[in-house]
PDB file of C-alpha atoms in Angstrom:
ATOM      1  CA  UNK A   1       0.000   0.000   0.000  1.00 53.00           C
ATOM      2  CA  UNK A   2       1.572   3.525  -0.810  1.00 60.00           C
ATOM      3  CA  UNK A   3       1.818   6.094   1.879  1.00 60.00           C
ATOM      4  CA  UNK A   4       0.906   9.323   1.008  1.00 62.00           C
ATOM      5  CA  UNK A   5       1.822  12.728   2.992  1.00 60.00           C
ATOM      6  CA  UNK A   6      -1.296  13.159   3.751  1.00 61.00           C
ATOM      7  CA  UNK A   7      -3.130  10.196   4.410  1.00 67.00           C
ATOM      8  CA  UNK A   8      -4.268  10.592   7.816  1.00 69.00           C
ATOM      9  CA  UNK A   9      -4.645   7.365  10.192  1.00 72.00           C
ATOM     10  CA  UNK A  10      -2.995   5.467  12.863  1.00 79.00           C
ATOM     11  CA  UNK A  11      -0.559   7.204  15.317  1.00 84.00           C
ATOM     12  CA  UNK A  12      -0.522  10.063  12.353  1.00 82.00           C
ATOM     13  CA  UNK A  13      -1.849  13.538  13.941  1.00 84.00           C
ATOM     14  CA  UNK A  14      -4.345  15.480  12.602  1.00 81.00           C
ATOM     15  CA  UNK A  15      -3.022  18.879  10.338  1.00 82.00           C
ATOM     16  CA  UNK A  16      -2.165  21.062  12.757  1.00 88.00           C
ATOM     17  CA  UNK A  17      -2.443  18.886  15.584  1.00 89.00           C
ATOM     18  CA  UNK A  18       0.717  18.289  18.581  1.00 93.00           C
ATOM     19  CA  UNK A  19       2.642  15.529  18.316  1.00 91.00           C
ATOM     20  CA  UNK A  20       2.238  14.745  22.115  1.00 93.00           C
ATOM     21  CA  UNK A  21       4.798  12.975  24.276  1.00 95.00           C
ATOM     22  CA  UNK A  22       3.888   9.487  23.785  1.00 93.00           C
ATOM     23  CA  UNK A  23       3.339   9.318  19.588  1.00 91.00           C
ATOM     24  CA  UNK A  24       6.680  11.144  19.492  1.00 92.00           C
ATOM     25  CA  UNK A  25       8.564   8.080  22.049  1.00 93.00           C
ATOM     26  CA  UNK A  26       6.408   6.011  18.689  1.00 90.00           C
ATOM     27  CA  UNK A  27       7.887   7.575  16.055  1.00 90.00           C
ATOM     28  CA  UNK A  28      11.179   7.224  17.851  1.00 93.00           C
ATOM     29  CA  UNK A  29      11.182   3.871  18.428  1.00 91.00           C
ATOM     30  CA  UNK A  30       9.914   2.776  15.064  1.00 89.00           C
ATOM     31  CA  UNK A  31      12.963   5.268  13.175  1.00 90.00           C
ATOM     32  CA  UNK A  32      15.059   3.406  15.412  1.00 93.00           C
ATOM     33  CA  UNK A  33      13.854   0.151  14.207  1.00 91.00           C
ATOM     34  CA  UNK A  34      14.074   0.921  10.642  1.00 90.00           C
ATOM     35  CA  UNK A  35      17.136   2.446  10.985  1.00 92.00           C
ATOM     36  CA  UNK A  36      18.350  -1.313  10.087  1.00 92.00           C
ATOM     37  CA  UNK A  37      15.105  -3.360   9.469  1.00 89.00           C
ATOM     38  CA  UNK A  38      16.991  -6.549   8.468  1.00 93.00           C
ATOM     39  CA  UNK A  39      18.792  -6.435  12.054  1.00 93.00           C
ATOM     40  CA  UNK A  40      15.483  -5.757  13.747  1.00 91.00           C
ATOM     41  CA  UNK A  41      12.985  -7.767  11.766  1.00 93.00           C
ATOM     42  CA  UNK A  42      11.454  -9.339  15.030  1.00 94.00           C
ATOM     43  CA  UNK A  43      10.938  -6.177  17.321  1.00 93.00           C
ATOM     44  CA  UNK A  44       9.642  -4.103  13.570  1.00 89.00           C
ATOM     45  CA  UNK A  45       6.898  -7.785  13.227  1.00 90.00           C
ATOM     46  CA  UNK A  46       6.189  -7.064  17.059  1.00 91.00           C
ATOM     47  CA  UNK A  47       5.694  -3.358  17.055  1.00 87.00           C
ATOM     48  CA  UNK A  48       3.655  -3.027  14.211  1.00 84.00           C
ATOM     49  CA  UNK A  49       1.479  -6.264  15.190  1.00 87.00           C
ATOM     50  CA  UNK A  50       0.547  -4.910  19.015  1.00 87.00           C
ATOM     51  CA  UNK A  51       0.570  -1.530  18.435  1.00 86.00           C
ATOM     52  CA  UNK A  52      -2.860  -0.496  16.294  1.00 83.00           C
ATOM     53  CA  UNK A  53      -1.540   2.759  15.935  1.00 84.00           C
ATOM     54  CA  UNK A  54       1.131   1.690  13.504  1.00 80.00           C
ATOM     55  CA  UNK A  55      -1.219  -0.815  11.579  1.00 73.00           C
ATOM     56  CA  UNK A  56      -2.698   0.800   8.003  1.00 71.00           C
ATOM     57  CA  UNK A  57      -6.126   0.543   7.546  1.00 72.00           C
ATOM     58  CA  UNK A  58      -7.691  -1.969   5.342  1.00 72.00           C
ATOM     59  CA  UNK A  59      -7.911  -0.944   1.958  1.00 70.00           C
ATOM     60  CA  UNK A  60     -11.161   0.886   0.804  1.00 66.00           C
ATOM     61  CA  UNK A  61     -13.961  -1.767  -0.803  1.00 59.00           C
ATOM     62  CA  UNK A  62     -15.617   1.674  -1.491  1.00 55.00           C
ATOM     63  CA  UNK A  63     -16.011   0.976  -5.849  1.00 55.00           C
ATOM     64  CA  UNK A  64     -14.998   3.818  -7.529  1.00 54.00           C
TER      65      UNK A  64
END
């Protein structure tokens, strides 16, 4: 699925909104972990498999 800058979802804050305390300790942890995904591939399956916040949404079955 392709990311776009401003797809909105997740851990992603609004436009204009904070990036409060606890998303930004997310964000650090998961640059950490992709810093070198091949050396991390078990914490990057873990993280992104218990944290919902990190998990894309399910594609659209909206028809257009």
């Amino acid at each position: 699925m392709e990311m776009l800058p401003w797809d909105v979802w997740g851990a992603m804050p609004a436009p204009g909104e904070p990036i409060d305390d606890e998303r930004l300790a997310l964000f650090d942890r998961l640059a950490d972990l992709t810093r070198d995904p091949d050396a991390a591939v078990a914490d990057l399956t873990a993280a992104y498999a218990d944290d919902g916040r990190s998990a894309s949404p399910p594609p659209s079955t909206t028809p257009s």
